[in-house]
Amino acid sequence: MARILPMAASYSLQLAGLRPPSPFSAAVRLASNARLGLHSAPFRRLALSHLGSAMHHGQLFGIKPSKLIRKASGIEASAAGNMTTQASTTVSQEEALEWVKKDKRRLLHVVYRVGDLDKTIKFYTECLGMKLLRKRDIPEERYTNAFLGYGPEDSHFVVELTYNYGVDKYDIGTGFGHFGIAVEDVAKTVDLIKAKGGKVTREPSSLKGGKTLVASIEDPDGYKFELLERGPTPEPFCQLMLRVGDLDRAINFYEKAFGMELLHKQDNPEDKYTIAMMGYGPEDKNAVLELMYNYGVKEYDKGNAYAQIAIGTDDVYKTAEAIKLYGGKITREPGPLPGINTKITACLDPDGWKTVFVDNIDFAKELE
């Protein structure tokens, strides 16, 4: 059986753990985990012993050392002896949240695997109107990938397709939902897809409680696409839907750790699901993340087809610390990648969905 490789951007194989992660500051890790809330004299000794780490952690977000000293020295043990205040972490959370909101973030691309690259490219360009932006073959690693979208990668959310030599089928699983594509005429697009032999799973119809025309289709690998009838938009590739087991937890994480905005939330009790739209700008002008919670369903099978999204950031180090502080799991410590020096960090959200953050300046250099 052919070996199934993970997604393959210029940094994809390294993210999958096929190359050792770069070392990261032990002091920063210690600072983000250290608990300063112990009792009376032992507490004060421990607080002072970790003060250097706390300062390092705080300085990452621009906190003055004197502020941390005042925080640490002002904590007193409670009479009950059960106080566990985390001075440096509390300050860091505040500073991290403030920084995350100011960070210049944008959805860059979504990565997933396909069994026949040429067939998929043909479908996306002829049926969905995408353009092939670039394509590259890496024979020594036995994979090819292609980037497609509705505009340049430096300003649009695009698709990164990965074909691994000899692997013609993947399991999409039950956690991935669909991609959303905004089109000006849903019925005309559906007719074109039918003429090209595409699979239509929902004929054009209005959304429940609304006037927007929608239709559903599947690409050659079985990935679902929802066609949404809209007027002209700068970002036709407009949605990525993933299912989560705890919607409130997911919203909180994406707001605080990723700096996304809750654009709107809609409960559908008759169909037993709730959705939340998260993103970095209005839905009619930007790609957004649609999170879906199905009543009573806590876990999903993620399969091996869908890989991850990539998001741009001004600082992967600060991003990683914010993710840790708000419950995410870092799977690739921040730092430059060997060979190309692009700085990245990778993480899992509370539901196990993977995201890679890429340094904005380094990403721009890659595109050059």
mmCIF file of C-alpha atoms in Angstrom:
data_model
loop_
_atom_site.group_PDB
_atom_site.id
_atom_site.type_symbol
_atom_site.label_atom_id
_atom_site.label_comp_id
_atom_site.label_asym_id
_atom_site.label_seq_id
_atom_site.Cartn_x
_atom_site.Cartn_y
_atom_site.Cartn_z
ATOM 1 C CA MET A 1 0.000 0.000 0.000
ATOM 2 C CA ALA A 2 1.307 3.438 -0.877
ATOM 3 C CA ARG A 3 2.362 5.639 1.985
ATOM 4 C CA ILE A 4 -0.140 8.450 2.558
ATOM 5 C CA LEU A 5 1.735 11.689 3.072
ATOM 6 C CA PRO A 6 0.228 14.731 4.752
ATOM 7 C CA MET A 7 -0.562 18.029 3.071
ATOM 8 C CA ALA A 8 2.230 19.600 1.101
ATOM 9 C CA ALA A 9 2.786 23.322 1.046
ATOM 10 C CA SER A 10 6.422 24.362 1.038
ATOM 11 C CA TYR A 11 6.329 23.697 4.796
ATOM 12 C CA SER A 12 3.764 20.868 4.848
ATOM 13 C CA LEU A 13 5.894 17.774 5.268
ATOM 14 C CA GLN A 14 7.806 19.346 8.138
ATOM 15 C CA LEU A 15 4.538 20.224 9.878
ATOM 16 C CA ALA A 16 3.502 16.594 9.759
ATOM 17 C CA GLY A 17 6.443 15.662 11.926
ATOM 18 C CA LEU A 18 8.651 14.160 9.237
ATOM 19 C CA ARG A 19 11.363 16.593 10.246
ATOM 20 C CA PRO A 20 12.273 17.541 13.825
ATOM 21 C CA PRO A 21 10.652 20.725 15.120
ATOM 22 C CA SER A 22 12.926 23.628 15.869
ATOM 23 C CA PRO A 23 13.771 24.230 19.552
ATOM 24 C CA PHE A 24 11.764 26.832 21.444
ATOM 25 C CA SER A 25 12.627 28.860 24.488
ATOM 26 C CA ALA A 26 12.318 26.783 27.646
ATOM 27 C CA ALA A 27 11.915 29.990 29.592
ATOM 28 C CA VAL A 28 8.782 30.937 27.648
ATOM 29 C CA ARG A 29 7.311 27.472 28.118
ATOM 30 C CA LEU A 30 8.096 27.578 31.824
ATOM 31 C CA ALA A 31 6.542 31.009 32.182
ATOM 32 C CA SER A 32 3.298 29.994 30.522
ATOM 33 C CA ASN A 33 2.946 26.953 32.798
ATOM 34 C CA ALA A 34 4.327 28.265 36.102
ATOM 35 C CA ARG A 35 1.887 28.598 38.982
ATOM 36 C CA LEU A 36 2.790 31.364 41.391
ATOM 37 C CA GLY A 37 -0.040 30.843 43.880
ATOM 38 C CA LEU A 38 1.487 28.821 46.742
ATOM 39 C CA HIS A 39 1.469 29.555 50.454
ATOM 40 C CA SER A 40 3.204 32.321 52.485
ATOM 41 C CA ALA A 41 7.034 32.077 52.636
ATOM 42 C CA PRO A 42 7.465 29.078 50.291
ATOM 43 C CA PHE A 43 5.238 30.880 47.826
ATOM 44 C CA ARG A 44 7.350 34.049 47.910
ATOM 45 C CA ARG A 45 10.565 32.090 47.330
ATOM 46 C CA LEU A 46 9.018 30.223 44.388
ATOM 47 C CA ALA A 47 7.551 33.417 42.960
ATOM 48 C CA LEU A 48 10.947 35.111 43.026
ATOM 49 C CA SER A 49 12.705 32.045 41.625
ATOM 50 C CA HIS A 50 10.379 32.131 38.596
ATOM 51 C CA LEU A 51 10.317 35.894 38.218
ATOM 52 C CA GLY A 52 12.866 35.855 35.411
ATOM 53 C CA SER A 53 10.701 33.433 33.430
ATOM 54 C CA ALA A 54 7.614 35.496 34.135
ATOM 55 C CA MET A 55 9.365 38.594 32.860
ATOM 56 C CA HIS A 56 10.436 36.822 29.691
ATOM 57 C CA HIS A 57 6.873 35.684 29.095
ATOM 58 C CA GLY A 58 5.482 39.133 29.797
ATOM 59 C CA GLN A 59 8.033 40.947 27.664
ATOM 60 C CA LEU A 60 6.886 38.844 24.701
ATOM 61 C CA PHE A 61 3.690 40.910 24.773
ATOM 62 C CA GLY A 62 5.344 44.167 25.835
ATOM 63 C CA ILE A 63 4.652 43.971 29.587
ATOM 64 C CA LYS A 64 7.072 45.991 31.680
ATOM 65 C CA PRO A 65 9.022 43.914 34.238
ATOM 66 C CA SER A 66 8.053 46.324 37.039
ATOM 67 C CA LYS A 67 4.394 45.500 36.404
ATOM 68 C CA LEU A 68 5.059 41.808 36.853
ATOM 69 C CA ILE A 69 7.083 42.431 40.028
ATOM 70 C CA ARG A 70 4.215 44.397 41.529
ATOM 71 C CA LYS A 71 1.809 41.637 40.546
ATOM 72 C CA ALA A 72 3.946 38.890 42.095
ATOM 73 C CA SER A 73 4.820 40.734 45.307
ATOM 74 C CA GLY A 74 1.222 41.807 45.882
ATOM 75 C CA ILE A 75 -0.236 38.293 46.051
ATOM 76 C CA GLU A 76 -0.943 36.930 49.496
ATOM 77 C CA ALA A 77 -1.932 33.445 50.505
ATOM 78 C CA SER A 78 -5.571 33.054 51.564
ATOM 79 C CA ALA A 79 -6.510 32.019 55.099
ATOM 80 C CA ALA A 80 -7.863 28.767 53.794
ATOM 81 C CA GLY A 81 -4.560 28.080 52.098
ATOM 82 C CA ASN A 82 -6.101 27.230 48.733
ATOM 83 C CA MET A 83 -5.312 30.327 46.701
ATOM 84 C CA THR A 84 -3.606 29.530 43.363
ATOM 85 C CA THR A 85 -3.369 32.853 41.591
ATOM 86 C CA GLN A 86 -1.337 32.788 38.401
ATOM 87 C CA ALA A 87 0.056 36.287 38.286
ATOM 88 C CA SER A 88 2.162 36.176 35.150
ATOM 89 C CA THR A 89 -0.377 34.051 33.251
ATOM 90 C CA THR A 90 -3.237 36.400 34.136
ATOM 91 C CA VAL A 91 -1.301 39.431 32.920
ATOM 92 C CA SER A 92 -0.174 37.558 29.830
ATOM 93 C CA GLN A 93 -3.741 36.593 28.950
ATOM 94 C CA GLU A 94 -4.779 40.227 29.035
ATOM 95 C CA GLU A 95 -1.807 41.324 26.960
ATOM 96 C CA ALA A 96 -2.142 38.375 24.585
ATOM 97 C CA LEU A 97 -5.819 39.100 23.935
ATOM 98 C CA GLU A 98 -5.059 42.743 23.226
ATOM 99 C CA TRP A 99 -2.242 41.802 20.854
ATOM 100 C CA VAL A 100 -4.275 39.138 19.041
ATOM 101 C CA LYS A 101 -6.957 41.701 18.237
ATOM 102 C CA LYS A 102 -4.350 44.004 16.693
ATOM 103 C CA ASP A 103 -2.499 41.303 14.753
ATOM 104 C CA LYS A 104 -2.901 41.446 10.972
ATOM 105 C CA ARG A 105 -4.515 38.078 10.328
ATOM 106 C CA ARG A 106 -6.067 36.643 7.203
ATOM 107 C CA LEU A 107 -7.174 33.225 6.008
ATOM 108 C CA LEU A 108 -4.500 32.200 3.485
ATOM 109 C CA HIS A 109 -5.439 28.770 2.176
ATOM 110 C CA VAL A 110 -7.072 25.462 3.006
ATOM 111 C CA VAL A 111 -5.168 22.218 2.448
ATOM 112 C CA TYR A 112 -6.684 18.858 1.505
ATOM 113 C CA ARG A 113 -5.796 15.711 -0.398
ATOM 114 C CA VAL A 114 -7.173 14.487 -3.707
ATOM 115 C CA GLY A 115 -6.833 11.259 -5.679
ATOM 116 C CA ASP A 116 -6.541 12.665 -9.215
ATOM 117 C CA LEU A 117 -5.010 16.119 -9.350
ATOM 118 C CA ASP A 118 -5.593 16.814 -13.042
ATOM 119 C CA LYS A 119 -9.237 15.752 -12.817
ATOM 120 C CA THR A 120 -9.829 17.977 -9.801
ATOM 121 C CA ILE A 121 -8.098 20.973 -11.396
ATOM 122 C CA LYS A 122 -10.251 20.522 -14.497
ATOM 123 C CA PHE A 123 -13.433 20.436 -12.378
ATOM 124 C CA TYR A 124 -12.501 23.507 -10.316
ATOM 125 C CA THR A 125 -11.496 25.609 -13.317
ATOM 126 C CA GLU A 126 -14.258 24.577 -15.742
ATOM 127 C CA CYS A 127 -17.172 24.159 -13.321
ATOM 128 C CA LEU A 128 -16.389 26.481 -10.410
ATOM 129 C CA GLY A 129 -14.539 29.175 -12.326
ATOM 130 C CA MET A 130 -11.322 29.024 -10.304
ATOM 131 C CA LYS A 131 -7.912 29.756 -11.770
ATOM 132 C CA LEU A 132 -4.821 27.554 -11.458
ATOM 133 C CA LEU A 133 -2.438 29.889 -9.653
ATOM 134 C CA ARG A 134 0.591 27.618 -9.437
ATOM 135 C CA LYS A 135 1.533 23.957 -9.456
ATOM 136 C CA ARG A 136 4.677 22.127 -8.436
ATOM 137 C CA ASP A 137 5.917 18.574 -8.375
ATOM 138 C CA ILE A 138 8.275 17.282 -5.676
ATOM 139 C CA PRO A 139 9.336 13.852 -6.992
ATOM 140 C CA GLU A 140 11.848 13.173 -4.219
ATOM 141 C CA GLU A 141 8.996 13.404 -1.702
ATOM 142 C CA ARG A 142 6.486 11.781 -4.100
ATOM 143 C CA TYR A 143 3.832 14.454 -4.106
ATOM 144 C CA THR A 144 2.445 17.251 -6.269
ATOM 145 C CA ASN A 145 0.404 20.199 -5.139
ATOM 146 C CA ALA A 146 -1.604 22.892 -6.850
ATOM 147 C CA PHE A 147 -3.017 26.210 -5.698
ATOM 148 C CA LEU A 148 -6.323 27.398 -7.122
ATOM 149 C CA GLY A 149 -8.582 30.333 -6.377
ATOM 150 C CA TYR A 150 -10.368 33.422 -7.611
ATOM 151 C CA GLY A 151 -7.451 35.813 -7.277
ATOM 152 C CA PRO A 152 -3.804 36.149 -6.191
ATOM 153 C CA GLU A 153 -2.684 34.360 -3.036
ATOM 154 C CA ASP A 154 -1.525 37.589 -1.439
ATOM 155 C CA SER A 155 -5.106 38.834 -1.246
ATOM 156 C CA HIS A 156 -7.440 35.823 -1.575
ATOM 157 C CA PHE A 157 -8.340 32.647 0.302
ATOM 158 C CA VAL A 158 -7.267 29.785 -1.968
ATOM 159 C CA VAL A 159 -7.287 26.008 -2.239
ATOM 160 C CA GLU A 160 -4.106 23.971 -1.860
ATOM 161 C CA LEU A 161 -4.624 20.525 -3.357
ATOM 162 C CA THR A 162 -2.180 17.737 -2.536
ATOM 163 C CA TYR A 163 -1.728 14.605 -4.616
ATOM 164 C CA ASN A 164 0.438 11.869 -3.088
ATOM 165 C CA TYR A 165 1.881 9.478 -5.668
ATOM 166 C CA GLY A 166 -0.126 6.270 -5.947
ATOM 167 C CA VAL A 167 -2.917 7.263 -3.548
ATOM 168 C CA ASP A 168 -6.210 7.660 -5.377
ATOM 169 C CA LYS A 169 -8.731 7.691 -2.541
ATOM 170 C CA TYR A 170 -9.112 9.254 0.918
ATOM 171 C CA ASP A 171 -11.626 9.127 3.742
ATOM 172 C CA ILE A 172 -13.295 12.520 4.198
ATOM 173 C CA GLY A 173 -14.846 11.506 7.512
ATOM 174 C CA THR A 174 -17.870 13.056 9.213
ATOM 175 C CA GLY A 175 -16.289 16.165 10.750
ATOM 176 C CA PHE A 176 -15.625 18.111 7.554
ATOM 177 C CA GLY A 177 -18.757 19.844 6.296
ATOM 178 C CA HIS A 178 -18.416 21.788 3.055
ATOM 179 C CA PHE A 179 -16.852 24.681 1.213
ATOM 180 C CA GLY A 180 -18.961 27.666 0.216
ATOM 181 C CA ILE A 181 -18.729 29.341 -3.185
ATOM 182 C CA ALA A 182 -20.560 32.577 -3.973
ATOM 183 C CA VAL A 183 -21.916 32.675 -7.540
ATOM 184 C CA GLU A 184 -24.084 35.234 -9.292
ATOM 185 C CA ASP A 185 -26.421 32.631 -10.843
ATOM 186 C CA VAL A 186 -26.850 29.345 -8.966
ATOM 187 C CA ALA A 187 -29.136 27.722 -11.540
ATOM 188 C CA LYS A 188 -26.745 28.487 -14.417
ATOM 189 C CA THR A 189 -23.788 27.137 -12.436
ATOM 190 C CA VAL A 190 -25.679 23.933 -11.601
ATOM 191 C CA ASP A 191 -26.551 23.410 -15.272
ATOM 192 C CA LEU A 192 -22.887 23.812 -16.204
ATOM 193 C CA ILE A 193 -21.803 21.313 -13.539
ATOM 194 C CA LYS A 194 -24.358 18.784 -14.791
ATOM 195 C CA ALA A 195 -23.152 19.263 -18.373
ATOM 196 C CA LYS A 196 -19.589 18.535 -17.236
ATOM 197 C CA GLY A 197 -20.693 15.363 -15.468
ATOM 198 C CA GLY A 198 -20.568 16.765 -11.956
ATOM 199 C CA LYS A 199 -22.702 15.506 -9.079
ATOM 200 C CA VAL A 200 -25.507 17.747 -7.823
ATOM 201 C CA THR A 201 -26.858 16.704 -4.424
ATOM 202 C CA ARG A 202 -29.285 19.601 -3.908
ATOM 203 C CA GLU A 203 -31.075 21.449 -6.652
ATOM 204 C CA PRO A 204 -31.273 25.248 -6.401
ATOM 205 C CA SER A 205 -33.686 26.280 -3.667
ATOM 206 C CA SER A 206 -34.115 28.993 -1.041
ATOM 207 C CA LEU A 207 -32.554 28.709 2.362
ATOM 208 C CA LYS A 208 -35.067 28.084 5.120
ATOM 209 C CA GLY A 209 -36.375 31.400 6.379
ATOM 210 C CA GLY A 210 -34.536 33.391 3.719
ATOM 211 C CA LYS A 211 -34.414 34.312 0.046
ATOM 212 C CA THR A 212 -30.853 33.250 -0.788
ATOM 213 C CA LEU A 213 -30.744 30.562 -3.462
ATOM 214 C CA VAL A 214 -28.405 27.672 -2.692
ATOM 215 C CA ALA A 215 -27.426 24.364 -4.286
ATOM 216 C CA SER A 216 -25.087 21.581 -3.194
ATOM 217 C CA ILE A 217 -22.593 19.651 -5.297
ATOM 218 C CA GLU A 218 -19.686 17.263 -4.844
ATOM 219 C CA ASP A 219 -16.281 17.411 -6.511
ATOM 220 C CA PRO A 220 -14.601 14.285 -7.958
ATOM 221 C CA ASP A 221 -13.267 13.262 -4.527
ATOM 222 C CA GLY A 222 -16.578 13.721 -2.719
ATOM 223 C CA TYR A 223 -15.831 17.070 -1.064
ATOM 224 C CA LYS A 224 -19.094 18.975 -0.686
ATOM 225 C CA PHE A 225 -19.522 22.496 -2.035
ATOM 226 C CA GLU A 226 -22.441 24.790 -1.269
ATOM 227 C CA LEU A 227 -23.226 27.289 -4.012
ATOM 228 C CA LEU A 228 -24.633 30.555 -2.656
ATOM 229 C CA GLU A 229 -26.285 33.068 -4.974
ATOM 230 C CA ARG A 230 -24.829 36.524 -4.281
ATOM 231 C CA GLY A 231 -23.945 39.651 -6.140
ATOM 232 C CA PRO A 232 -20.355 40.449 -7.139
ATOM 233 C CA THR A 233 -17.930 39.851 -4.271
ATOM 234 C CA PRO A 234 -14.154 40.228 -3.899
ATOM 235 C CA GLU A 235 -13.982 36.747 -2.302
ATOM 236 C CA PRO A 236 -16.102 34.090 -4.064
ATOM 237 C CA PHE A 237 -14.441 31.288 -2.070
ATOM 238 C CA CYS A 238 -16.412 32.364 0.963
ATOM 239 C CA GLN A 239 -16.878 29.532 3.492
ATOM 240 C CA LEU A 240 -15.293 26.539 5.167
ATOM 241 C CA MET A 241 -17.640 24.544 7.400
ATOM 242 C CA LEU A 242 -16.359 22.240 10.146
ATOM 243 C CA ARG A 243 -18.345 20.418 12.836
ATOM 244 C CA VAL A 244 -17.525 20.855 16.517
ATOM 245 C CA GLY A 245 -18.594 19.133 19.727
ATOM 246 C CA ASP A 246 -19.021 22.230 21.920
ATOM 247 C CA LEU A 247 -19.972 25.387 20.045
ATOM 248 C CA ASP A 248 -19.569 27.861 22.901
ATOM 249 C CA ARG A 249 -16.108 26.465 23.647
ATOM 250 C CA ALA A 250 -15.148 26.713 19.970
ATOM 251 C CA ILE A 251 -16.417 30.292 19.643
ATOM 252 C CA ASN A 252 -14.493 31.360 22.744
ATOM 253 C CA PHE A 253 -11.306 29.753 21.440
ATOM 254 C CA TYR A 254 -11.482 31.256 17.953
ATOM 255 C CA GLU A 255 -12.300 34.686 19.347
ATOM 256 C CA LYS A 256 -9.526 34.800 21.939
ATOM 257 C CA ALA A 257 -6.759 32.592 20.536
ATOM 258 C CA PHE A 258 -7.303 33.286 16.821
ATOM 259 C CA GLY A 259 -8.673 36.830 17.061
ATOM 260 C CA MET A 260 -11.719 36.030 14.938
ATOM 261 C CA GLU A 261 -15.023 37.862 15.294
ATOM 262 C CA LEU A 262 -18.351 36.118 15.844
ATOM 263 C CA LEU A 263 -20.182 37.452 12.796
ATOM 264 C CA HIS A 264 -23.484 35.747 13.557
ATOM 265 C CA LYS A 265 -24.947 32.720 15.276
ATOM 266 C CA GLN A 266 -28.114 30.863 14.336
ATOM 267 C CA ASP A 267 -29.944 28.104 16.175
ATOM 268 C CA ASN A 268 -32.165 25.682 14.232
ATOM 269 C CA PRO A 269 -33.988 23.625 16.880
ATOM 270 C CA GLU A 270 -36.298 21.942 14.385
ATOM 271 C CA ASP A 271 -33.257 20.440 12.646
ATOM 272 C CA LYS A 272 -31.273 20.132 15.888
ATOM 273 C CA TYR A 273 -28.205 22.129 14.991
ATOM 274 C CA THR A 274 -26.616 25.535 15.619
ATOM 275 C CA ILE A 275 -24.106 27.355 13.429
ATOM 276 C CA ALA A 276 -21.681 30.197 14.124
ATOM 277 C CA MET A 277 -19.883 32.237 11.482
ATOM 278 C CA MET A 278 -16.365 33.313 12.519
ATOM 279 C CA GLY A 279 -13.947 35.457 10.562
ATOM 280 C CA TYR A 280 -11.727 38.487 10.092
ATOM 281 C CA GLY A 281 -14.249 40.661 8.297
ATOM 282 C CA PRO A 282 -17.770 40.804 6.813
ATOM 283 C CA GLU A 283 -19.094 37.642 5.174
ATOM 284 C CA ASP A 284 -19.800 39.364 1.865
ATOM 285 C CA LYS A 285 -16.164 40.418 1.472
ATOM 286 C CA ASN A 286 -14.108 37.721 3.214
ATOM 287 C CA ALA A 287 -13.822 33.978 3.593
ATOM 288 C CA VAL A 288 -15.279 32.829 6.915
ATOM 289 C CA LEU A 289 -15.171 29.755 9.107
ATOM 290 C CA GLU A 290 -18.589 28.197 9.706
ATOM 291 C CA LEU A 291 -18.733 26.088 12.874
ATOM 292 C CA MET A 292 -21.643 23.655 13.215
ATOM 293 C CA TYR A 293 -22.876 21.954 16.363
ATOM 294 C CA ASN A 294 -25.311 19.064 15.998
ATOM 295 C CA TYR A 295 -27.329 18.539 19.161
ATOM 296 C CA GLY A 296 -25.802 15.836 21.344
ATOM 297 C CA VAL A 297 -22.845 15.031 19.060
ATOM 298 C CA LYS A 298 -19.527 15.596 20.825
ATOM 299 C CA GLU A 299 -16.997 13.943 18.499
ATOM 300 C CA TYR A 300 -16.529 13.333 14.783
ATOM 301 C CA ASP A 301 -14.377 11.138 12.571
ATOM 302 C CA LYS A 302 -11.946 13.444 10.768
ATOM 303 C CA GLY A 303 -10.775 10.895 8.200
ATOM 304 C CA ASN A 304 -7.491 11.488 6.351
ATOM 305 C CA ALA A 305 -8.554 13.747 3.473
ATOM 306 C CA TYR A 306 -8.975 17.220 4.948
ATOM 307 C CA ALA A 307 -5.742 18.618 6.422
ATOM 308 C CA GLN A 308 -5.798 22.188 7.741
ATOM 309 C CA ILE A 309 -6.201 25.898 7.189
ATOM 310 C CA ALA A 310 -3.346 28.407 7.101
ATOM 311 C CA ILE A 311 -3.611 31.890 8.624
ATOM 312 C CA GLY A 312 -1.211 34.795 8.301
ATOM 313 C CA THR A 313 0.205 36.509 11.401
ATOM 314 C CA ASP A 314 2.741 39.219 12.185
ATOM 315 C CA ASP A 315 4.417 37.115 14.902
ATOM 316 C CA VAL A 316 4.263 33.324 15.193
ATOM 317 C CA TYR A 317 5.872 33.391 18.651
ATOM 318 C CA LYS A 318 3.218 35.615 20.193
ATOM 319 C CA THR A 319 0.553 33.667 18.339
ATOM 320 C CA ALA A 320 1.732 30.365 19.828
ATOM 321 C CA GLU A 321 1.726 31.769 23.355
ATOM 322 C CA ALA A 322 -1.806 33.127 22.945
ATOM 323 C CA ILE A 323 -2.982 29.743 21.650
ATOM 324 C CA LYS A 324 -1.497 27.981 24.676
ATOM 325 C CA LEU A 325 -3.081 30.451 27.088
ATOM 326 C CA TYR A 326 -6.538 29.880 25.628
ATOM 327 C CA GLY A 327 -6.588 26.096 25.486
ATOM 328 C CA GLY A 328 -5.047 25.198 22.136
ATOM 329 C CA LYS A 329 -2.390 22.539 21.638
ATOM 330 C CA ILE A 330 0.819 23.523 19.864
ATOM 331 C CA THR A 331 1.904 20.700 17.552
ATOM 332 C CA ARG A 332 4.790 22.575 15.966
ATOM 333 C CA GLU A 333 6.656 25.078 18.114
ATOM 334 C CA PRO A 334 7.140 28.473 16.446
ATOM 335 C CA GLY A 335 10.289 29.134 14.499
ATOM 336 C CA PRO A 336 11.845 29.174 11.024
ATOM 337 C CA LEU A 337 11.719 26.107 8.851
ATOM 338 C CA PRO A 338 15.015 24.586 7.709
ATOM 339 C CA GLY A 339 15.819 25.414 4.127
ATOM 340 C CA ILE A 340 13.301 28.170 3.477
ATOM 341 C CA ASN A 341 13.387 30.074 6.801
ATOM 342 C CA THR A 342 9.643 30.758 6.753
ATOM 343 C CA LYS A 343 8.504 31.133 10.354
ATOM 344 C CA ILE A 344 5.435 29.084 11.283
ATOM 345 C CA THR A 345 3.650 27.469 14.186
ATOM 346 C CA ALA A 346 0.963 24.770 14.093
ATOM 347 C CA CYS A 347 -1.796 23.964 16.556
ATOM 348 C CA LEU A 348 -4.965 22.003 17.235
ATOM 349 C CA ASP A 349 -8.155 23.645 18.433
ATOM 350 C CA PRO A 350 -10.183 22.035 21.272
ATOM 351 C CA ASP A 351 -11.911 19.772 18.711
ATOM 352 C CA GLY A 352 -8.653 18.646 17.115
ATOM 353 C CA TRP A 353 -8.884 20.726 13.904
ATOM 354 C CA LYS A 354 -5.462 21.790 12.711
ATOM 355 C CA THR A 355 -4.312 25.300 11.823
ATOM 356 C CA VAL A 356 -0.933 26.608 10.707
ATOM 357 C CA PHE A 357 0.033 30.235 11.310
ATOM 358 C CA VAL A 358 2.525 31.666 8.824
ATOM 359 C CA ASP A 359 4.612 34.820 9.217
ATOM 360 C CA ASN A 360 3.129 37.485 6.909
ATOM 361 C CA ILE A 361 6.448 38.842 5.670
ATOM 362 C CA ASP A 362 7.893 35.373 5.075
ATOM 363 C CA PHE A 363 4.761 34.297 3.199
ATOM 364 C CA ALA A 364 5.011 37.326 0.928
ATOM 365 C CA LYS A 365 8.630 36.419 0.180
ATOM 366 C CA GLU A 366 7.586 32.855 -0.704
ATOM 367 C CA LEU A 367 5.098 34.178 -3.246
ATOM 368 C CA GLU A 368 7.829 36.261 -4.874
#
